[in-house]
JSON list of C-alpha atoms in Angstrom, two decimals:
[
{"chain": "A", "resi": 1, "resn": "UNK", "atom": "CA", "xyz": [-39.27, -91.24, -9.25]},
{"chain": "A", "resi": 2, "resn": "UNK", "atom": "CA", "xyz": [-41.41, -91.11, -6.17]},
{"chain": "A", "resi": 3, "resn": "UNK", "atom": "CA", "xyz": [-42.22, -87.83, -4.51]},
{"chain": "A", "resi": 4, "resn": "UNK", "atom": "CA", "xyz": [-43.08, -87.83, -0.85]},
{"chain": "A", "resi": 5, "resn": "UNK", "atom": "CA", "xyz": [-44.67, -85.26, 1.38]},
{"chain": "A", "resi": 6, "resn": "UNK", "atom": "CA", "xyz": [-43.07, -84.48, 4.74]},
{"chain": "A", "resi": 7, "resn": "UNK", "atom": "CA", "xyz": [-45.23, -86.94, 6.62]},
{"chain": "A", "resi": 8, "resn": "UNK", "atom": "CA", "xyz": [-44.09, -89.73, 4.32]},
{"chain": "A", "resi": 9, "resn": "UNK", "atom": "CA", "xyz": [-47.34, -89.95, 2.36]},
{"chain": "A", "resi": 10, "resn": "UNK", "atom": "CA", "xyz": [-46.88, -90.08, -1.38]},
{"chain": "A", "resi": 11, "resn": "UNK", "atom": "CA", "xyz": [-47.86, -86.85, -3.08]},
{"chain": "A", "resi": 12, "resn": "UNK", "atom": "CA", "xyz": [-48.03, -85.67, -6.64]},
{"chain": "A", "resi": 13, "resn": "UNK", "atom": "CA", "xyz": [-49.35, -88.86, -8.19]},
{"chain": "A", "resi": 14, "resn": "UNK", "atom": "CA", "xyz": [-50.36, -88.14, -11.77]},
{"chain": "A", "resi": 15, "resn": "UNK", "atom": "CA", "xyz": [-54.12, -87.99, -12.05]},
{"chain": "A", "resi": 16, "resn": "UNK", "atom": "CA", "xyz": [-54.62, -88.48, -8.32]},
{"chain": "A", "resi": 17, "resn": "UNK", "atom": "CA", "xyz": [-56.01, -86.03, -5.83]},
{"chain": "A", "resi": 18, "resn": "UNK", "atom": "CA", "xyz": [-53.42, -84.57, -3.48]},
{"chain": "A", "resi": 19, "resn": "UNK", "atom": "CA", "xyz": [-53.56, -86.06, -0.01]},
{"chain": "A", "resi": 20, "resn": "UNK", "atom": "CA", "xyz": [-53.33, -82.79, 1.91]},
{"chain": "A", "resi": 21, "resn": "UNK", "atom": "CA", "xyz": [-51.25, -79.74, 2.63]},
{"chain": "A", "resi": 22, "resn": "UNK", "atom": "CA", "xyz": [-47.86, -80.45, 4.17]},
{"chain": "A", "resi": 23, "resn": "UNK", "atom": "CA", "xyz": [-46.70, -76.89, 4.87]},
{"chain": "A", "resi": 24, "resn": "UNK", "atom": "CA", "xyz": [-48.64, -74.63, 7.23]},
{"chain": "A", "resi": 25, "resn": "UNK", "atom": "CA", "xyz": [-48.25, -71.01, 6.24]},
{"chain": "A", "resi": 26, "resn": "UNK", "atom": "CA", "xyz": [-48.84, -68.04, 8.51]},
{"chain": "A", "resi": 27, "resn": "UNK", "atom": "CA", "xyz": [-50.88, -66.53, 5.66]},
{"chain": "A", "resi": 28, "resn": "UNK", "atom": "CA", "xyz": [-54.55, -67.13, 4.91]},
{"chain": "A", "resi": 29, "resn": "UNK", "atom": "CA", "xyz": [-54.52, -69.51, 1.96]},
{"chain": "A", "resi": 30, "resn": "UNK", "atom": "CA", "xyz": [-57.57, -69.10, -0.31]},
{"chain": "A", "resi": 31, "resn": "UNK", "atom": "CA", "xyz": [-59.17, -72.27, -1.64]},
{"chain": "A", "resi": 32, "resn": "UNK", "atom": "CA", "xyz": [-61.72, -73.11, -4.30]},
{"chain": "A", "resi": 33, "resn": "UNK", "atom": "CA", "xyz": [-64.88, -75.17, -3.83]},
{"chain": "A", "resi": 34, "resn": "UNK", "atom": "CA", "xyz": [-62.85, -78.40, -4.15]},
{"chain": "A", "resi": 35, "resn": "UNK", "atom": "CA", "xyz": [-60.46, -77.33, -1.39]},
{"chain": "A", "resi": 36, "resn": "UNK", "atom": "CA", "xyz": [-57.52, -76.67, -3.68]},
{"chain": "A", "resi": 37, "resn": "UNK", "atom": "CA", "xyz": [-55.30, -73.63, -3.22]},
{"chain": "A", "resi": 38, "resn": "UNK", "atom": "CA", "xyz": [-56.11, -70.65, -5.41]},
{"chain": "A", "resi": 39, "resn": "UNK", "atom": "CA", "xyz": [-52.58, -69.51, -6.08]},
{"chain": "A", "resi": 40, "resn": "UNK", "atom": "CA", "xyz": [-51.26, -66.10, -7.03]},
{"chain": "A", "resi": 41, "resn": "UNK", "atom": "CA", "xyz": [-47.75, -64.84, -7.65]},
{"chain": "A", "resi": 42, "resn": "UNK", "atom": "CA", "xyz": [-47.91, -62.48, -4.66]},
{"chain": "A", "resi": 43, "resn": "UNK", "atom": "CA", "xyz": [-49.06, -65.20, -2.26]},
{"chain": "A", "resi": 44, "resn": "UNK", "atom": "CA", "xyz": [-46.51, -67.66, -3.64]},
{"chain": "A", "resi": 45, "resn": "UNK", "atom": "CA", "xyz": [-43.66, -65.24, -2.98]},
{"chain": "A", "resi": 46, "resn": "UNK", "atom": "CA", "xyz": [-44.81, -64.66, 0.60]},
{"chain": "A", "resi": 47, "resn": "UNK", "atom": "CA", "xyz": [-45.19, -68.36, 1.37]},
{"chain": "A", "resi": 48, "resn": "UNK", "atom": "CA", "xyz": [-41.83, -69.23, -0.21]},
{"chain": "A", "resi": 49, "resn": "UNK", "atom": "CA", "xyz": [-40.15, -66.55, 1.88]},
{"chain": "A", "resi": 50, "resn": "UNK", "atom": "CA", "xyz": [-41.27, -68.26, 5.10]},
{"chain": "A", "resi": 51, "resn": "UNK", "atom": "CA", "xyz": [-40.63, -71.83, 3.86]},
{"chain": "A", "resi": 52, "resn": "UNK", "atom": "CA", "xyz": [-37.84, -73.60, 5.79]},
{"chain": "A", "resi": 53, "resn": "UNK", "atom": "CA", "xyz": [-36.47, -70.26, 7.01]},
{"chain": "A", "resi": 54, "resn": "UNK", "atom": "CA", "xyz": [-35.96, -71.65, 10.52]},
{"chain": "A", "resi": 55, "resn": "UNK", "atom": "CA", "xyz": [-33.96, -74.63, 9.23]},
{"chain": "A", "resi": 56, "resn": "UNK", "atom": "CA", "xyz": [-31.61, -72.88, 6.79]},
{"chain": "A", "resi": 57, "resn": "UNK", "atom": "CA", "xyz": [-28.11, -72.80, 8.28]},
{"chain": "A", "resi": 58, "resn": "UNK", "atom": "CA", "xyz": [-26.42, -71.33, 5.21]},
{"chain": "A", "resi": 59, "resn": "UNK", "atom": "CA", "xyz": [-24.18, -74.35, 4.81]},
{"chain": "A", "resi": 60, "resn": "UNK", "atom": "CA", "xyz": [-25.61, -77.88, 4.82]},
{"chain": "A", "resi": 61, "resn": "UNK", "atom": "CA", "xyz": [-29.28, -76.82, 4.80]},
{"chain": "A", "resi": 62, "resn": "UNK", "atom": "CA", "xyz": [-30.01, -74.14, 2.21]},
{"chain": "A", "resi": 63, "resn": "UNK", "atom": "CA", "xyz": [-33.03, -72.23, 0.95]},
{"chain": "A", "resi": 64, "resn": "UNK", "atom": "CA", "xyz": [-33.16, -71.36, -2.73]},
{"chain": "A", "resi": 65, "resn": "UNK", "atom": "CA", "xyz": [-30.02, -73.28, -3.61]},
{"chain": "A", "resi": 66, "resn": "UNK", "atom": "CA", "xyz": [-28.87, -72.61, -7.18]},
{"chain": "A", "resi": 67, "resn": "UNK", "atom": "CA", "xyz": [-27.73, -75.65, -9.15]},
{"chain": "A", "resi": 68, "resn": "UNK", "atom": "CA", "xyz": [-24.92, -75.45, -11.74]},
{"chain": "A", "resi": 69, "resn": "UNK", "atom": "CA", "xyz": [-27.58, -75.26, -14.49]},
{"chain": "A", "resi": 70, "resn": "UNK", "atom": "CA", "xyz": [-29.02, -72.13, -12.89]},
{"chain": "A", "resi": 71, "resn": "UNK", "atom": "CA", "xyz": [-32.15, -73.91, -11.65]},
{"chain": "A", "resi": 72, "resn": "UNK", "atom": "CA", "xyz": [-33.09, -72.95, -8.11]},
{"chain": "A", "resi": 73, "resn": "UNK", "atom": "CA", "xyz": [-34.43, -75.54, -5.67]},
{"chain": "A", "resi": 74, "resn": "UNK", "atom": "CA", "xyz": [-36.65, -74.31, -2.86]},
{"chain": "A", "resi": 75, "resn": "UNK", "atom": "CA", "xyz": [-34.61, -76.11, -0.20]},
{"chain": "A", "resi": 76, "resn": "UNK", "atom": "CA", "xyz": [-31.79, -78.64, -0.11]},
{"chain": "A", "resi": 77, "resn": "UNK", "atom": "CA", "xyz": [-30.48, -80.63, 2.84]},
{"chain": "A", "resi": 78, "resn": "UNK", "atom": "CA", "xyz": [-26.99, -81.98, 2.17]},
{"chain": "A", "resi": 79, "resn": "UNK", "atom": "CA", "xyz": [-26.96, -83.95, 5.45]},
{"chain": "A", "resi": 80, "resn": "UNK", "atom": "CA", "xyz": [-30.05, -86.03, 4.70]},
{"chain": "A", "resi": 81, "resn": "UNK", "atom": "CA", "xyz": [-29.56, -85.78, 0.90]},
{"chain": "A", "resi": 82, "resn": "UNK", "atom": "CA", "xyz": [-33.07, -84.42, 0.41]},
{"chain": "A", "resi": 83, "resn": "UNK", "atom": "CA", "xyz": [-34.37, -81.88, -2.10]},
{"chain": "A", "resi": 84, "resn": "UNK", "atom": "CA", "xyz": [-37.59, -79.99, -1.31]},
{"chain": "A", "resi": 85, "resn": "UNK", "atom": "CA", "xyz": [-40.02, -78.19, -3.57]},
{"chain": "A", "resi": 86, "resn": "UNK", "atom": "CA", "xyz": [-42.98, -76.08, -2.40]},
{"chain": "A", "resi": 87, "resn": "UNK", "atom": "CA", "xyz": [-46.10, -75.70, -4.51]},
{"chain": "A", "resi": 88, "resn": "UNK", "atom": "CA", "xyz": [-49.71, -74.58, -4.09]},
{"chain": "A", "resi": 89, "resn": "UNK", "atom": "CA", "xyz": [-52.05, -77.43, -3.17]},
{"chain": "A", "resi": 90, "resn": "UNK", "atom": "CA", "xyz": [-53.71, -78.00, -6.55]},
{"chain": "A", "resi": 91, "resn": "UNK", "atom": "CA", "xyz": [-53.30, -80.73, -9.19]},
{"chain": "A", "resi": 92, "resn": "UNK", "atom": "CA", "xyz": [-51.59, -78.59, -11.85]},
{"chain": "A", "resi": 93, "resn": "UNK", "atom": "CA", "xyz": [-48.97, -77.23, -9.48]},
{"chain": "A", "resi": 94, "resn": "UNK", "atom": "CA", "xyz": [-48.40, -80.62, -7.87]},
{"chain": "A", "resi": 95, "resn": "UNK", "atom": "CA", "xyz": [-47.74, -82.13, -11.31]},
{"chain": "A", "resi": 96, "resn": "UNK", "atom": "CA", "xyz": [-45.41, -79.23, -12.11]},
{"chain": "A", "resi": 97, "resn": "UNK", "atom": "CA", "xyz": [-43.55, -79.72, -8.82]},
{"chain": "A", "resi": 98, "resn": "UNK", "atom": "CA", "xyz": [-43.17, -83.43, -9.44]},
{"chain": "A", "resi": 99, "resn": "UNK", "atom": "CA", "xyz": [-41.59, -82.76, -12.84]},
{"chain": "A", "resi": 100, "resn": "UNK", "atom": "CA", "xyz": [-39.32, -80.07, -11.38]},
{"chain": "A", "resi": 101, "resn": "UNK", "atom": "CA", "xyz": [-38.12, -82.42, -8.66]},
{"chain": "A", "resi": 102, "resn": "UNK", "atom": "CA", "xyz": [-37.33, -85.11, -11.24]},
{"chain": "A", "resi": 103, "resn": "UNK", "atom": "CA", "xyz": [-35.13, -82.64, -13.12]},
{"chain": "A", "resi": 104, "resn": "UNK", "atom": "CA", "xyz": [-33.46, -81.43, -9.94]},
{"chain": "A", "resi": 105, "resn": "UNK", "atom": "CA", "xyz": [-32.81, -84.99, -8.81]},
{"chain": "A", "resi": 106, "resn": "UNK", "atom": "CA", "xyz": [-31.16, -85.93, -12.09]},
{"chain": "A", "resi": 107, "resn": "UNK", "atom": "CA", "xyz": [-28.82, -82.94, -11.94]},
{"chain": "A", "resi": 108, "resn": "UNK", "atom": "CA", "xyz": [-28.07, -83.27, -8.23]},
{"chain": "A", "resi": 109, "resn": "UNK", "atom": "CA", "xyz": [-27.21, -86.96, -8.51]},
{"chain": "A", "resi": 110, "resn": "UNK", "atom": "CA", "xyz": [-24.93, -86.20, -11.46]},
{"chain": "A", "resi": 111, "resn": "UNK", "atom": "CA", "xyz": [-23.11, -83.50, -9.48]},
{"chain": "A", "resi": 112, "resn": "UNK", "atom": "CA", "xyz": [-23.22, -84.88, -5.90]},
{"chain": "A", "resi": 113, "resn": "UNK", "atom": "CA", "xyz": [-23.67, -88.63, -6.38]},
{"chain": "A", "resi": 114, "resn": "UNK", "atom": "CA", "xyz": [-26.61, -90.97, -5.96]},
{"chain": "A", "resi": 115, "resn": "UNK", "atom": "CA", "xyz": [-28.83, -91.61, -2.97]},
{"chain": "A", "resi": 116, "resn": "UNK", "atom": "CA", "xyz": [-30.89, -88.40, -2.91]},
{"chain": "A", "resi": 117, "resn": "UNK", "atom": "CA", "xyz": [-34.60, -88.20, -2.21]},
{"chain": "A", "resi": 118, "resn": "UNK", "atom": "CA", "xyz": [-37.22, -85.57, -2.96]},
{"chain": "A", "resi": 119, "resn": "UNK", "atom": "CA", "xyz": [-40.08, -84.02, -1.00]},
{"chain": "A", "resi": 120, "resn": "UNK", "atom": "CA", "xyz": [-42.95, -82.07, -2.52]},
{"chain": "A", "resi": 121, "resn": "UNK", "atom": "CA", "xyz": [-44.56, -79.83, 0.09]},
{"chain": "A", "resi": 122, "resn": "UNK", "atom": "CA", "xyz": [-47.84, -78.07, -0.60]},
{"chain": "A", "resi": 123, "resn": "UNK", "atom": "CA", "xyz": [-49.61, -75.11, 0.95]}
]
């Protein structure tokens, strides 16, 4: 499975450094000396709350869509057949997001058919 950032650049490559943040938050995002996001639960909740909020139409484009398994994707677009996941911009979280997207994709293609793509956004 390939995971792509919004701009089309591949993100989440195992062992590779992330190419850059793809989601611009209104919040001040703390970073470490390597430029990676220092994540916290509180910050993550705030950033997720603002993620894709202007695109969600409650029907074909949905934030926090719950799959039949109970897993919750950060955003799903039924028109473009794209599943989005948002993670802090650091290697551990990018790897976690990549694995989550693979699981979501498998379930979504079982339920809704093939042809879906995934996007891993980072902040």
